[in-house]
XYZ file of C-alpha atoms in Angstrom:
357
model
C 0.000 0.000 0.000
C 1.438 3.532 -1.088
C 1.944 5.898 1.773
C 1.443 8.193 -0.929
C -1.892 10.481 -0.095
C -4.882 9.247 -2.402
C -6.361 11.962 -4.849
C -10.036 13.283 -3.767
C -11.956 12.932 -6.914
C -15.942 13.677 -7.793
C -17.273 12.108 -10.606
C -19.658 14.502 -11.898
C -22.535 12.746 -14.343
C -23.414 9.241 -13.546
C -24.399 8.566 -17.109
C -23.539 6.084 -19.267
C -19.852 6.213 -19.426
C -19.003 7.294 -15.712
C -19.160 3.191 -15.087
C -15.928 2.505 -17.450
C -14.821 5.211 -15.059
C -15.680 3.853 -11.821
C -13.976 0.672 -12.930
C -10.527 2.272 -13.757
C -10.569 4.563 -10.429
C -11.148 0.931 -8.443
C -8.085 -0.351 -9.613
C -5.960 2.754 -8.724
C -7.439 2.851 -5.356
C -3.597 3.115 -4.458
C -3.947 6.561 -5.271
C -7.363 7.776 -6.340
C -10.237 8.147 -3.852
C -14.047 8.609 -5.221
C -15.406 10.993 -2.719
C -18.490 12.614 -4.498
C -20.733 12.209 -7.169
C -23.504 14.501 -9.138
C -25.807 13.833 -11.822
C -29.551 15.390 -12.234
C -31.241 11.835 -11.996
C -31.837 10.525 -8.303
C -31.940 6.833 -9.986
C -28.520 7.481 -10.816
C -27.458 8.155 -7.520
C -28.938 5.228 -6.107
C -26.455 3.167 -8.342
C -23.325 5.046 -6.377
C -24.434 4.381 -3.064
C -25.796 0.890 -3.787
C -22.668 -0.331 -6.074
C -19.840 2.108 -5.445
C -20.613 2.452 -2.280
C -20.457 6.729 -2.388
C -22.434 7.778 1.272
C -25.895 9.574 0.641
C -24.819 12.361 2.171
C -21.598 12.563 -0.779
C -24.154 12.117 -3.334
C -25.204 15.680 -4.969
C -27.912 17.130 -7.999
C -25.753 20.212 -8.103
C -22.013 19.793 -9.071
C -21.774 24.296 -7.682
C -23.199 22.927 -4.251
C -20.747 19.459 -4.284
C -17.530 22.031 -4.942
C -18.148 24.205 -2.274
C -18.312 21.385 0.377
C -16.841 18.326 -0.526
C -14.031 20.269 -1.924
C -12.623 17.605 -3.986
C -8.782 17.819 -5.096
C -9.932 17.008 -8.986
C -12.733 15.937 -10.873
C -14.239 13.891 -13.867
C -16.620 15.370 -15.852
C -18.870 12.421 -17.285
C -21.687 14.952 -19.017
C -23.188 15.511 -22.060
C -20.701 17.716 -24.188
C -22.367 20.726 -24.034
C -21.778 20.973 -20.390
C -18.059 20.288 -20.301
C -17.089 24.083 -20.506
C -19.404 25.208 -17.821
C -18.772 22.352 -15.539
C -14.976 22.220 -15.961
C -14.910 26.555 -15.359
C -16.954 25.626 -12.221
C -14.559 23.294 -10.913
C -11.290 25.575 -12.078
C -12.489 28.284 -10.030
C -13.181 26.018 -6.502
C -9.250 25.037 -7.002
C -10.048 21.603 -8.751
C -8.094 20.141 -11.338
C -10.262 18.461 -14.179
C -10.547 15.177 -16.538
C -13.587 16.433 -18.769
C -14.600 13.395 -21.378
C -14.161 13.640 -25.278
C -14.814 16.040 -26.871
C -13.286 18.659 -24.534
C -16.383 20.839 -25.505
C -18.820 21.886 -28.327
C -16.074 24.102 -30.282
C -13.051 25.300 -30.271
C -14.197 29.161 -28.034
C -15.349 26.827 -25.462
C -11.983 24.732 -25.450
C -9.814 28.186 -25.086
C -12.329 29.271 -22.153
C -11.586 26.048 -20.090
C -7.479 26.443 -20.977
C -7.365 29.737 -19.669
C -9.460 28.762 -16.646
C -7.316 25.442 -15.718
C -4.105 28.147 -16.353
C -5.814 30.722 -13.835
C -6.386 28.438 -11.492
C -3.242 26.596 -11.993
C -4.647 23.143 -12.624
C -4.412 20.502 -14.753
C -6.666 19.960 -17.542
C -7.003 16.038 -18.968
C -9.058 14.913 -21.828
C -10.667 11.564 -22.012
C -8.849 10.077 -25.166
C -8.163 6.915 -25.046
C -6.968 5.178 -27.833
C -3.208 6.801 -27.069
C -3.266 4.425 -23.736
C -3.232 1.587 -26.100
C 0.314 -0.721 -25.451
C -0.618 -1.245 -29.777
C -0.713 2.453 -30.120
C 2.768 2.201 -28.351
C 4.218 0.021 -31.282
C 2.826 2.169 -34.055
C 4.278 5.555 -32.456
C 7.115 3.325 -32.620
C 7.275 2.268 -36.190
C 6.315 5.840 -37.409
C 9.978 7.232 -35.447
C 11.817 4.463 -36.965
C 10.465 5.768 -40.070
C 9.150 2.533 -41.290
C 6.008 4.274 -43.216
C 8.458 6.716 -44.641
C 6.622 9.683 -46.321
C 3.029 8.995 -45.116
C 0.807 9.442 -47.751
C -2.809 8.955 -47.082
C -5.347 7.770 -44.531
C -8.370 6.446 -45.075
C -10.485 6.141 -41.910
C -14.622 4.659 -41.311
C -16.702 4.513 -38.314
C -19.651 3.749 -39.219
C -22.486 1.664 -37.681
C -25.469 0.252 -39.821
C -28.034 1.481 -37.765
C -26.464 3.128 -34.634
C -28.300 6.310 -33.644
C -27.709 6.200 -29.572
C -31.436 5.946 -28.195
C -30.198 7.760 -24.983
C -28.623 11.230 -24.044
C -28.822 13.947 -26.544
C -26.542 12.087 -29.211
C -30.077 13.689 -31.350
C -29.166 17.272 -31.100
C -26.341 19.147 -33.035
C -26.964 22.104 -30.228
C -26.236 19.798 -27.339
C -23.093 18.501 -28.926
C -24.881 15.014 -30.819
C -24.101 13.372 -34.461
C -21.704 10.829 -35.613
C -19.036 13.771 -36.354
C -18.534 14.901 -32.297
C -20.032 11.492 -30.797
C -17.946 8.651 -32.284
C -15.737 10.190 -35.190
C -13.579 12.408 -33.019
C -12.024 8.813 -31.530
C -10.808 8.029 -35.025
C -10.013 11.888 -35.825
C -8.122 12.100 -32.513
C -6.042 8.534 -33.446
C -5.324 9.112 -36.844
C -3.904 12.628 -36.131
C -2.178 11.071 -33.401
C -0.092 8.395 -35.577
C 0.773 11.126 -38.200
C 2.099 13.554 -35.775
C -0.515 16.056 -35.700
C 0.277 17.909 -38.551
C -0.655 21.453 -39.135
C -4.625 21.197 -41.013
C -4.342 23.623 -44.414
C -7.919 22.742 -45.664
C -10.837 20.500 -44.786
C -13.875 19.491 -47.492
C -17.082 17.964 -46.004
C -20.562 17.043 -46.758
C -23.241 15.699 -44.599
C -26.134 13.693 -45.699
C -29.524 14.129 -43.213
C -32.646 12.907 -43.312
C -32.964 9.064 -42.035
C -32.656 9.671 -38.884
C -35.636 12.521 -38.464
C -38.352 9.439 -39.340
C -39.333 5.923 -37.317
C -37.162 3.564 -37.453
C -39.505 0.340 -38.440
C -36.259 -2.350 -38.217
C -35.150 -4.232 -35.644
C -32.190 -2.978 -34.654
C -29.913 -2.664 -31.430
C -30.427 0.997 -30.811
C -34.417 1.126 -31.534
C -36.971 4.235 -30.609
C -34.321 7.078 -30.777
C -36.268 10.698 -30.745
C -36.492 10.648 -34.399
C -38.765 14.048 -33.349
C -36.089 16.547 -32.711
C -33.577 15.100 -35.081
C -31.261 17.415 -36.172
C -27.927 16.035 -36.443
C -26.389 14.380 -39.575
C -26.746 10.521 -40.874
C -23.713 10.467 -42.501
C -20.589 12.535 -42.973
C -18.081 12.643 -45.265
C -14.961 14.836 -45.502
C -11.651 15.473 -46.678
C -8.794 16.896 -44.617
C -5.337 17.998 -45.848
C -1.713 18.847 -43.960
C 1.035 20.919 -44.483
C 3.439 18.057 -44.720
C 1.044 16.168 -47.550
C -1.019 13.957 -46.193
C -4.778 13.070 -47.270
C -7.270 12.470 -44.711
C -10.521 10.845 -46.151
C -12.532 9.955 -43.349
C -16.191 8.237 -43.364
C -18.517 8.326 -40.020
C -22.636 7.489 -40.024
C -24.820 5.854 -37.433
C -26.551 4.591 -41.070
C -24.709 3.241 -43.510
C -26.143 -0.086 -45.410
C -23.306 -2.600 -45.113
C -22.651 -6.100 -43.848
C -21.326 -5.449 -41.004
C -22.941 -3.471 -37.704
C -19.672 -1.422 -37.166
C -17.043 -0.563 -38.607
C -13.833 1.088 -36.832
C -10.391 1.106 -39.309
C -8.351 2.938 -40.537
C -5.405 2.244 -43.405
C -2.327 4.593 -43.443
C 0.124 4.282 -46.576
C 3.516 5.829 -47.184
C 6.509 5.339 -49.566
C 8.144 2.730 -47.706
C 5.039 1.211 -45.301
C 1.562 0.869 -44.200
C -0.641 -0.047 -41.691
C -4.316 -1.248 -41.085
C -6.098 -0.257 -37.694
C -8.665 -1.766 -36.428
C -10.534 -0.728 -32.843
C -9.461 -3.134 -30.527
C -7.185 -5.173 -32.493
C -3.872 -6.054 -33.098
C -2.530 -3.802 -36.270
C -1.048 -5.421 -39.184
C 2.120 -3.633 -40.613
C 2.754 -4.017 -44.720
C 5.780 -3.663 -46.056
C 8.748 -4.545 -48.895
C 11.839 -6.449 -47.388
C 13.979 -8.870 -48.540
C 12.713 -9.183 -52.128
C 9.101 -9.741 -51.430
C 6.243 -8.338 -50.155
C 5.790 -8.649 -46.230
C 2.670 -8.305 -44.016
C 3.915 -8.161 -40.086
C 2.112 -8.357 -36.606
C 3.220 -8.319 -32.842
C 3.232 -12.134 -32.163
C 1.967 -10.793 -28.697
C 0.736 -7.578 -26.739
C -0.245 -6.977 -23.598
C -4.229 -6.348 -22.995
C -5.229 -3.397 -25.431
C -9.389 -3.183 -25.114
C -11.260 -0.383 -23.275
C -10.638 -1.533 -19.653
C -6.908 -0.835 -20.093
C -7.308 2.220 -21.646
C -9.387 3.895 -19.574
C -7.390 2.395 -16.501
C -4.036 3.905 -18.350
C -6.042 7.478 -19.226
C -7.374 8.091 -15.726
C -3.532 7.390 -14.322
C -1.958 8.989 -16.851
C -4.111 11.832 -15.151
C -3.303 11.370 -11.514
C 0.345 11.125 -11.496
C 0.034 14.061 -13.608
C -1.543 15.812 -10.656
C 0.481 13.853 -7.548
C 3.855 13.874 -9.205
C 4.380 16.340 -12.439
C 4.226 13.679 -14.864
C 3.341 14.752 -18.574
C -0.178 14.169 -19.778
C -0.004 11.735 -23.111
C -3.427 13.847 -24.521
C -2.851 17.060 -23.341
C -5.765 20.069 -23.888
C -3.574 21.632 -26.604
C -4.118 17.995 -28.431
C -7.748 18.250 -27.849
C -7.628 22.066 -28.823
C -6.198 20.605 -32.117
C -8.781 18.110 -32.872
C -11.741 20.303 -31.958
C -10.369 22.580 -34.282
C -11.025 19.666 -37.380
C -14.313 19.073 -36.276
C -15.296 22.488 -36.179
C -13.842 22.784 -39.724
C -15.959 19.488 -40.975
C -18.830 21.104 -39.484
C -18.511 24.413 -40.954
C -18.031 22.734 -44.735
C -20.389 20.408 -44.127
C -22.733 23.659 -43.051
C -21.891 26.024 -45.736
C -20.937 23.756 -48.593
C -17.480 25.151 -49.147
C -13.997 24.567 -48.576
C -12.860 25.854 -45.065
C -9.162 27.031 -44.865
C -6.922 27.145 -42.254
């Protein structure tokens, strides 16, 4: 057991993703105590106290009242995107420092407000990517500075899901921070960007295509009865986004796309001298020439890679940031970066021309 002092931390939003949360803070309980929780829905409250074990009187509706007397050293902001900025300026300001999930916030104004908040306050601000606290993310990052892909090229990237609309949260509603584009694309934005280096974005191209998703649904499907009412965000988008140094991003996302399959989650890099095919939750496959033929190359093992890990890694990655100085892997410039693509898909998509950078 660490003599170390455990971190205070309030989980604030008991939705659906606080419980991959809850799971990763109880195996650092080392170092990371859950003291607090908020979230608007008394139901979801119950679930603390009954299987987290949070005391009634820890459990709050209002994440202002929770700051000013739990106190908490940091907290993770599990809400719905639009209320990252207000929630994360809230807990700046009571001395907190602050994990907000993906995206940091609806656009890129919001994402400078909560910087300059976390740097007034001076506090650290983490974003809930994930895919970076992959050990197969480690061996790409790898291959790319042993220049095995040489000049990259192009990307191609898909998420798509055949019929995928979330029937829960406001995943419906471009004004709350819903759609393919913020909800499930910015993973793959925020990898791909990632493995190339995060080269500077010159222009983006992008097109959405609406409609579907604003009727009933009358097949059975996984994610049935979604409030096809107030609709507003797209089915499908596609768009094209170019770098300084060259490379071609072509990247596919939809919650309806008639295929085969019920997701898809890839993405295929090529450069002069290698390549490499993605897949969420996968081992990656590395393509190359050597020896006089044509070579295709795995790790023959890794250690765990899935969601579990990664969330375990993020959320530490976090901590020791806070208890001992260490550097964050994702840090809110990174997010800054890929908020400022999405914003740029959105705007093309939106006004039907070319947005440059």
């Amino acid at each position: 057991m660490s003599s170390k002092k455990k971190m205070r931390v309030a989980v604030i939003g008991c939705g659906m993703i606080y419980e991959e949360h809850m799971e990763a803070y109880a195996c650092l309980s080392d170092s990371v105590e859950v003291v607090a929780a908020v979230d608007i829905k008394p139901d979801r409250l119950d679930v603390m106290e009954r299987d987290w074990k949070i005391p009634r009187s820890r459990l709050y509706t209002d994440w202002k009242k929770m700051l000013a007397e739990v106190k908490p050293d940091g907290v993770d902001i599990c809400l719905p995107n639009y209320l990252h900025c207000p929630a994360a300026v809230d807990a700046f300001a009571a001395g907190c420092h602050v994990m907000v999930e993906k995206p940091m916030a609806l656009n890129v104004a919001e994402c400078e407000v909560m910087m300059k908040a976390a740097q007034k306050a001076g506090k650290i601000l983490g974003v809930g990517f994930q895919l970076e606290h992959s050990p197969s993310t480690n061996v790409i990052i790898n291959a790319r500075e042993d220049g095995f892909f040489g000049r990259m090229q192009l990307v191609e990237g898909r998420l798509l899901r055949r019929c995928g609309t979330p029937n829960w949260g406001i995943y419906y509603s471009r004004e709350l921070g819903g759609g393919p584009i913020m909800d499930i694309a910015v993973h793959l934005i925020d990898m791909v960007t990632y493995t190339i280096g995060r080269p500077k974005v010159t222009r983006i191209s992008a097109g959405f295509f609406e409609g579907k998703g604003k009727k009933k649904f009358d097949a059975v499907c996984e994610f049935p009865d979604w409030n096809y009412k107030e609709y507003d965000v797209e089915d499908l988008a596609a768009a094209q986004i170019y770098f300084d140094n060259g490379i071609i991003f072509q990247l596919e996302t939809s919650y309806f796309f008639n295929m085969k399959e019920n997701v898809v989650y890839e993405f295929k890099l090529t450069g002069e001298d290698g390549g490499l095919y993605w897949r969420n939750n996968q081992i990656p496959e590395f393509y190359c020439n050597r020896y006089g033929a044509m070579m295709d190359m795995t790790p023959a093992w890794l250690p765990p890679i899935g969601r579990p890990v990664q969330f375990k890694n993020k959320l530490d990655n976090w901590v020791k940031a806070v208890q001992d100085g260490t550097p964050l892997l994702v840090t809110a410039q990174d997010a800054l970066y890929v908020q400022g693509i999405l914003d740029g898909i959105r705007e093309s998509a939106t006004t039907k021309k070319e947005v440059i950078f």
